[in-house]
Short mmCIF file of C-alpha atoms and ligand atoms in Angstrom, two decimals:
data_model
loop_
_atom_site.label_atom_id
_atom_site.label_comp_id
_atom_site.label_asym_id
_atom_site.label_seq_id
_atom_site.Cartn_x
_atom_site.Cartn_y
_atom_site.Cartn_z
CA MET A 5 -135.76 71.30 15.78
CA SER A 6 -132.00 71.85 15.38
CA THR A 7 -129.74 68.82 15.12
CA THR A 8 -127.87 69.72 18.31
CA GLN A 9 -131.02 69.32 20.38
CA GLN A 10 -131.87 65.96 21.85
CA SER A 11 -135.32 64.63 21.19
CA PRO A 12 -137.06 63.08 24.16
CA THR A 13 -137.06 59.34 23.73
CA ALA A 14 -139.95 57.22 24.88
CA ALA A 15 -137.66 55.56 27.41
CA GLY A 16 -136.56 58.97 28.72
CA SER A 17 -140.02 60.45 29.20
CA GLY A 18 -141.39 57.11 30.41
CA ALA A 19 -138.68 56.73 33.04
CA SER A 20 -139.22 60.33 34.23
CA ALA A 21 -142.98 59.76 34.48
CA THR A 22 -142.37 56.61 36.52
CA GLU A 23 -140.04 58.53 38.84
CA ALA A 24 -142.53 61.39 39.21
CA PHE A 25 -145.30 58.93 40.05
CA ARG A 26 -143.19 57.15 42.70
CA ALA A 27 -142.37 60.52 44.27
CA SER A 28 -146.05 61.52 44.33
CA LYS A 29 -147.25 58.64 46.51
CA GLU A 30 -147.52 60.83 49.59
CA ARG A 31 -150.04 63.27 48.15
CA ARG A 32 -152.31 60.43 47.06
CA GLY A 33 -154.42 58.51 49.57
CA GLY A 34 -153.97 54.79 50.15
CA ALA A 35 -156.19 52.35 48.26
CA ASN A 36 -158.90 50.16 49.78
CA VAL A 37 -157.24 46.74 50.18
CA ASP A 38 -160.18 45.01 51.82
CA PRO A 39 -159.92 41.43 50.43
CA GLU A 40 -163.53 41.45 49.25
CA ARG A 41 -162.90 44.62 47.29
CA VAL A 42 -159.63 43.31 45.80
CA SER A 43 -161.27 40.04 44.84
CA ALA A 44 -164.31 41.71 43.26
CA VAL A 45 -162.33 44.18 41.16
CA VAL A 46 -159.49 41.86 40.12
CA ALA A 47 -161.89 39.02 39.27
CA ALA A 48 -163.87 41.41 37.05
CA ILE A 49 -160.69 42.54 35.27
CA LEU A 50 -159.60 38.94 34.69
CA GLN A 51 -163.06 38.01 33.43
CA GLY A 52 -162.82 40.83 30.91
CA VAL A 53 -159.49 39.48 29.67
CA HIS A 54 -160.79 35.90 29.55
CA SER A 55 -163.86 36.87 27.55
CA ALA A 56 -161.73 38.88 25.06
CA ILE A 57 -159.57 35.79 24.52
CA ARG A 58 -162.63 33.56 23.96
CA GLU A 59 -164.38 36.08 21.74
CA HIS A 60 -161.34 36.56 19.50
CA ASN A 61 -159.76 33.09 19.74
CA VAL A 62 -156.46 34.56 20.92
CA THR A 63 -153.56 32.34 19.84
CA TYR A 64 -150.42 31.24 21.73
CA PRO A 65 -148.17 33.55 19.66
CA GLU A 66 -150.50 36.45 20.49
CA PHE A 67 -150.49 35.52 24.18
CA GLN A 68 -146.66 35.43 24.21
CA ALA A 69 -146.48 38.73 22.28
CA ALA A 70 -148.73 40.27 24.94
CA LYS A 71 -146.38 39.08 27.69
CA ALA A 72 -143.36 40.54 25.89
CA TRP A 73 -145.20 43.83 25.42
CA LEU A 74 -146.21 44.05 29.08
CA MET A 75 -142.59 43.43 30.08
CA GLU A 76 -141.46 46.23 27.77
CA VAL A 77 -143.98 48.69 29.19
CA GLY A 78 -142.46 48.08 32.63
CA GLU A 79 -138.85 48.18 31.45
CA THR A 80 -139.33 51.53 29.69
CA GLY A 81 -141.28 53.02 32.59
CA GLU A 82 -144.36 53.63 30.44
CA TRP A 83 -146.98 52.32 32.86
CA PRO A 84 -147.96 55.82 34.07
CA LEU A 85 -148.32 56.95 30.44
CA PHE A 86 -150.34 53.91 29.40
CA MET A 87 -152.62 53.99 32.47
CA ASP A 88 -153.33 57.71 32.17
CA VAL A 89 -153.97 57.60 28.42
CA PHE A 90 -156.23 54.55 28.30
CA ILE A 91 -157.75 54.10 31.75
CA GLU A 92 -157.67 57.26 33.89
CA HIS A 93 -160.63 58.89 32.13
CA VAL A 94 -163.01 56.23 33.47
CA VAL A 95 -161.69 56.54 37.04
CA GLU A 96 -162.19 60.30 36.76
CA GLU A 97 -165.71 59.73 35.42
CA VAL A 98 -166.81 57.58 38.35
CA THR A 99 -165.04 59.83 40.89
CA SER A 100 -166.71 63.01 39.67
CA GLU A 101 -170.26 61.68 39.23
CA GLN A 102 -171.50 63.64 42.28
CA GLN A 103 -169.14 66.61 41.92
CA GLN A 104 -170.51 70.13 41.50
CA GLY A 105 -168.70 73.14 40.09
CA THR A 106 -166.10 73.15 37.34
CA LYS A 107 -165.71 69.87 35.45
CA GLY A 108 -162.56 67.92 36.12
CA THR A 109 -160.70 65.65 33.76
CA ILE A 110 -157.61 63.46 33.92
CA GLU A 111 -154.31 64.59 35.47
CA GLY A 112 -152.07 62.64 33.11
CA PRO A 113 -148.45 61.64 33.80
CA TYR A 114 -146.67 65.00 33.62
CA TYR A 115 -147.68 66.93 36.77
CA LEU A 116 -144.79 68.07 38.98
CA PRO A 117 -145.43 69.58 42.43
CA ASP A 118 -143.65 72.55 44.06
CA GLN A 119 -143.33 74.83 41.04
CA ALA A 120 -142.62 78.59 41.22
CA ARG A 121 -145.30 80.58 43.11
CA LEU A 122 -146.46 83.49 40.96
CA GLU A 123 -148.56 86.60 41.55
CA SER A 124 -152.13 86.73 40.26
CA THR A 125 -151.05 88.61 37.13
CA CYS A 126 -147.95 86.86 35.84
CA GLN A 127 -146.01 85.24 33.05
CA LEU A 128 -145.15 81.56 33.28
CA PRO A 129 -141.41 80.79 33.33
CA ARG A 130 -140.18 80.34 29.77
CA ARG A 131 -137.03 80.37 27.65
CA ASP A 132 -135.84 83.70 26.19
CA ASP A 133 -136.52 82.28 22.73
CA GLU A 134 -139.68 80.35 23.63
CA LYS A 135 -141.58 79.64 20.42
CA GLY A 136 -145.34 79.99 20.10
CA THR A 137 -148.27 82.40 19.93
CA PRO A 138 -148.66 84.47 23.11
CA LEU A 139 -151.68 83.38 25.14
CA VAL A 140 -153.32 84.92 28.20
CA LEU A 141 -155.68 82.90 30.39
CA GLU A 142 -157.63 85.05 32.81
CA GLY A 143 -160.50 84.42 35.16
CA GLN A 144 -161.76 84.06 38.68
CA VAL A 145 -161.87 81.29 41.28
CA ARG A 146 -165.15 81.12 43.23
CA ASP A 147 -167.01 78.72 45.46
CA ILE A 148 -170.24 77.20 44.11
CA ASP A 149 -172.26 80.02 45.74
CA GLY A 150 -170.33 82.56 43.70
CA THR A 151 -168.09 83.91 46.48
CA PRO A 152 -164.64 84.84 45.10
CA LEU A 153 -161.77 82.85 46.61
CA ALA A 154 -158.73 85.02 47.35
CA GLY A 155 -155.39 83.27 47.78
CA ALA A 156 -156.52 80.19 45.81
CA GLU A 157 -153.80 78.35 43.87
CA VAL A 158 -154.08 77.88 40.12
CA ASP A 159 -151.37 75.27 39.50
CA ILE A 160 -150.80 75.18 35.74
CA TRP A 161 -148.56 73.10 33.46
CA HIS A 162 -148.53 72.58 29.73
CA ALA A 163 -146.53 71.48 26.70
CA ASP A 164 -144.43 73.85 24.59
CA ASP A 165 -144.89 74.75 20.92
CA ASP A 166 -143.39 71.36 19.98
CA GLY A 167 -145.66 69.39 22.33
CA TYR A 168 -142.98 68.68 24.98
CA TYR A 169 -143.23 69.06 28.77
CA SER A 170 -140.45 70.36 31.04
CA GLY A 171 -139.18 67.61 33.34
CA PHE A 172 -139.97 64.95 30.73
CA ALA A 173 -137.95 66.08 27.71
CA PRO A 174 -134.19 66.74 27.94
CA GLN A 175 -134.17 69.90 25.80
CA VAL A 176 -136.74 71.78 27.92
CA PRO A 177 -135.40 73.54 31.07
CA GLU A 178 -136.76 72.59 34.47
CA GLY A 179 -139.88 74.50 35.50
CA ASN A 180 -140.58 75.75 31.96
CA LEU A 181 -144.27 76.58 31.37
CA ARG A 182 -145.21 75.56 34.91
CA GLY A 183 -146.29 77.65 37.89
CA VAL A 184 -148.55 78.02 40.90
CA VAL A 185 -150.53 81.24 40.41
CA VAL A 186 -152.11 82.75 43.53
CA THR A 187 -155.43 84.59 43.05
CA ASP A 188 -155.82 88.23 44.16
CA ASN A 189 -158.32 89.67 46.67
CA ASP A 190 -161.13 89.21 44.13
CA GLY A 191 -160.12 85.63 43.36
CA ARG A 192 -158.81 86.74 39.98
CA PHE A 193 -155.81 85.66 37.92
CA ALA A 194 -154.27 86.51 34.51
CA ILE A 195 -151.61 84.11 33.29
CA GLY A 196 -149.36 84.95 30.35
CA THR A 197 -147.92 82.00 28.45
CA ILE A 198 -147.72 80.61 24.93
CA GLN A 199 -150.19 78.46 23.02
CA PRO A 200 -149.26 74.77 23.55
CA ALA A 201 -149.11 72.37 20.61
CA PRO A 202 -151.00 69.07 20.45
CA TYR A 203 -149.25 66.21 22.28
CA GLN A 204 -148.11 63.05 20.53
CA ILE A 205 -147.51 59.86 22.49
CA PRO A 206 -143.86 58.86 21.86
CA THR A 207 -143.93 56.57 18.83
CA ASP A 208 -140.72 54.71 19.74
CA GLY A 209 -141.98 53.14 22.99
CA PRO A 210 -144.35 50.22 23.63
CA THR A 211 -147.44 52.43 24.05
CA GLY A 212 -146.76 54.13 20.71
CA LYS A 213 -145.97 50.81 19.05
CA LEU A 214 -149.27 49.34 20.25
CA ILE A 215 -151.15 52.38 18.94
CA GLU A 216 -149.45 52.01 15.57
CA ALA A 217 -150.03 48.24 15.46
CA ALA A 218 -153.74 48.85 16.06
CA GLY A 219 -153.91 51.56 13.40
CA TRP A 220 -155.00 54.22 15.91
CA HIS A 221 -153.56 57.74 16.14
CA PRO A 222 -151.25 58.88 18.98
CA TRP A 223 -152.50 62.45 19.48
CA ARG A 224 -154.06 64.52 22.25
CA PRO A 225 -155.46 67.93 21.33
CA ALA A 226 -153.55 70.98 22.60
CA HIS A 227 -154.38 71.53 26.27
CA LEU A 228 -153.54 73.38 29.48
CA HIS A 229 -153.42 71.27 32.64
CA ILE A 230 -154.76 73.04 35.72
CA MET A 231 -155.20 72.04 39.36
CA VAL A 232 -157.13 74.56 41.45
CA ARG A 233 -156.74 74.48 45.24
CA ALA A 234 -158.42 76.62 47.90
CA GLU A 235 -158.61 76.05 51.63
CA GLY A 236 -161.78 74.25 52.70
CA HIS A 237 -162.60 73.30 49.11
CA ARG A 238 -162.30 70.19 47.01
CA THR A 239 -159.27 70.46 44.72
CA ILE A 240 -160.16 70.25 41.08
CA THR A 241 -157.85 68.75 38.47
CA THR A 242 -158.80 69.64 34.93
CA GLN A 243 -157.62 70.60 31.45
CA LEU A 244 -158.65 73.37 29.08
CA TYR A 245 -158.74 72.88 25.31
CA PHE A 246 -158.97 75.20 22.30
CA ALA A 247 -162.01 75.52 20.03
CA GLY A 248 -161.24 74.43 16.49
CA GLY A 249 -158.05 72.63 17.51
CA GLU A 250 -156.90 69.41 15.89
CA TRP A 251 -157.80 66.10 17.61
CA LEU A 252 -160.49 67.73 19.82
CA ASP A 253 -163.00 65.11 18.67
CA SER A 254 -160.65 62.14 18.82
CA ASP A 255 -158.38 62.60 21.87
CA VAL A 256 -156.46 59.33 22.32
CA ALA A 257 -156.93 59.81 26.10
CA GLU A 258 -160.69 60.52 25.79
CA ALA A 259 -160.37 63.42 28.24
CA VAL A 260 -162.11 66.26 26.37
CA LYS A 261 -165.40 67.60 27.79
CA PRO A 262 -167.41 70.29 25.99
CA GLU A 263 -167.41 72.53 29.11
CA LEU A 264 -163.61 72.68 29.00
CA VAL A 265 -163.10 74.18 25.54
CA LEU A 266 -161.76 77.75 25.42
CA GLU A 267 -162.48 80.21 22.63
CA PRO A 268 -159.50 82.54 22.68
CA GLN A 269 -159.76 85.85 20.80
CA ASP A 270 -156.87 87.69 19.20
CA ASP A 271 -156.59 91.02 21.02
CA GLY A 272 -155.30 92.77 17.89
CA SER A 273 -151.62 92.60 18.91
CA GLY A 274 -151.11 88.92 18.12
CA THR A 275 -151.90 87.76 21.66
CA ARG A 276 -154.75 85.30 22.13
CA ARG A 277 -156.87 85.92 25.25
CA ALA A 278 -159.23 83.44 26.87
CA THR A 279 -161.37 83.68 29.98
CA TYR A 280 -162.22 80.78 32.28
CA ASP A 281 -163.72 80.86 35.77
CA PHE A 282 -163.35 77.98 38.20
CA GLU A 283 -165.99 76.99 40.78
CA LEU A 284 -164.97 74.79 43.70
CA GLU A 285 -167.32 72.86 45.93
CA PRO A 286 -166.75 72.58 49.70
CA ALA A 287 -164.28 69.88 50.79
C1 MBD B 324 -150.34 64.08 28.23
O1 MBD B 324 -149.88 65.32 28.00
C2 MBD B 324 -151.49 63.97 28.89
O2 MBD B 324 -152.10 65.10 29.26
C3 MBD B 324 -152.02 62.72 29.15
C4 MBD B 324 -153.32 62.61 29.86
C5 MBD B 324 -151.38 61.58 28.76
C6 MBD B 324 -150.20 61.69 28.09
C7 MBD B 324 -149.68 62.94 27.83
FE1 FE B 325 -150.89 66.77 28.89
#
C-alpha cells in the first residue's frame, strides 16, 4: 500500500458498520419481546456468565477490565463486528435447521443494500487499477424442484485484494466490488470480478485486542458474500470460499461449510472460473 493511502482504522470501519446496521433496521423483522421469552433467554445468558466467573475464579481487576472493554466496543462502534464474528454463526445454525436448498451462512457486518443492478453476464464495479487475479463466478438459480428462476437477484459483495470492503475502508470507492446481478431467462448468471484476499479483523480495535490477548488469530478465509432473492422464495444469505485457501479450517467467525467451497480452475488465460448453482425453497 502506498504511503498516501489511508488505512482503514478499527474505529473507522467499526463506526461505518454501526451506521450500516442502524440503517438496516427496516429490512429486518422485529424481535419477540414477550416477557417470558426475554426472561428465559437473558437469564440463560447471565447464568452462562456467572458460571464462567465461578469456574475460573474471575477477579475484581478482571471484572473491571471487562467493563472497560465493553465500553470500548461501544465507543468504537465494533458491536456489529464482534456479534457477527463470534455469535452470528450459531443464530444462523438454529435458523437454518429446517431449511432446504443451498446452505446459508452468516451475513457479517459489511452488507450494503441498493447497489448497482447488473445484467446476468457482467463485471462488478471496480477501480481501473484494481489489483487481483481475475475471477468469474457462473451458475444458475433454481427452485428446489429444479425449475430455473429468471429475474432472480444475486446480490454479491466481497473484499478487495488487500482484504478491504468498499463502504468500510476510506481508500476503496463506494460500490466497489458490489452489485445486484439479475439472472437471465434460464436463471443463469456469470459475474466477472477479482479474487478477494482473506479478511483480517482490525488489530487496533477492541475486538482485535481481545483476539490478540487470548492468543487467537484474527483471520477469515477469502470469501464472496452472496444474497440470492427470487419472488415467492426464501432469500438465502451465504458465502462462497476457495478450496486450498488459507484459514479455511480455522475461520475466526466459524462460518465455513464444506458445501460452500468453490474449486476455481484457471481457464488458460489467467482467469479463474468457478461454477455454483443456488437452490431456493418456497417462501
Ligand atoms: C467479514 O468480512 C465477515 O464476513 C464477517 C462475518 C465478519 C467480519 C468481517
Ligand atoms: Fe466478509
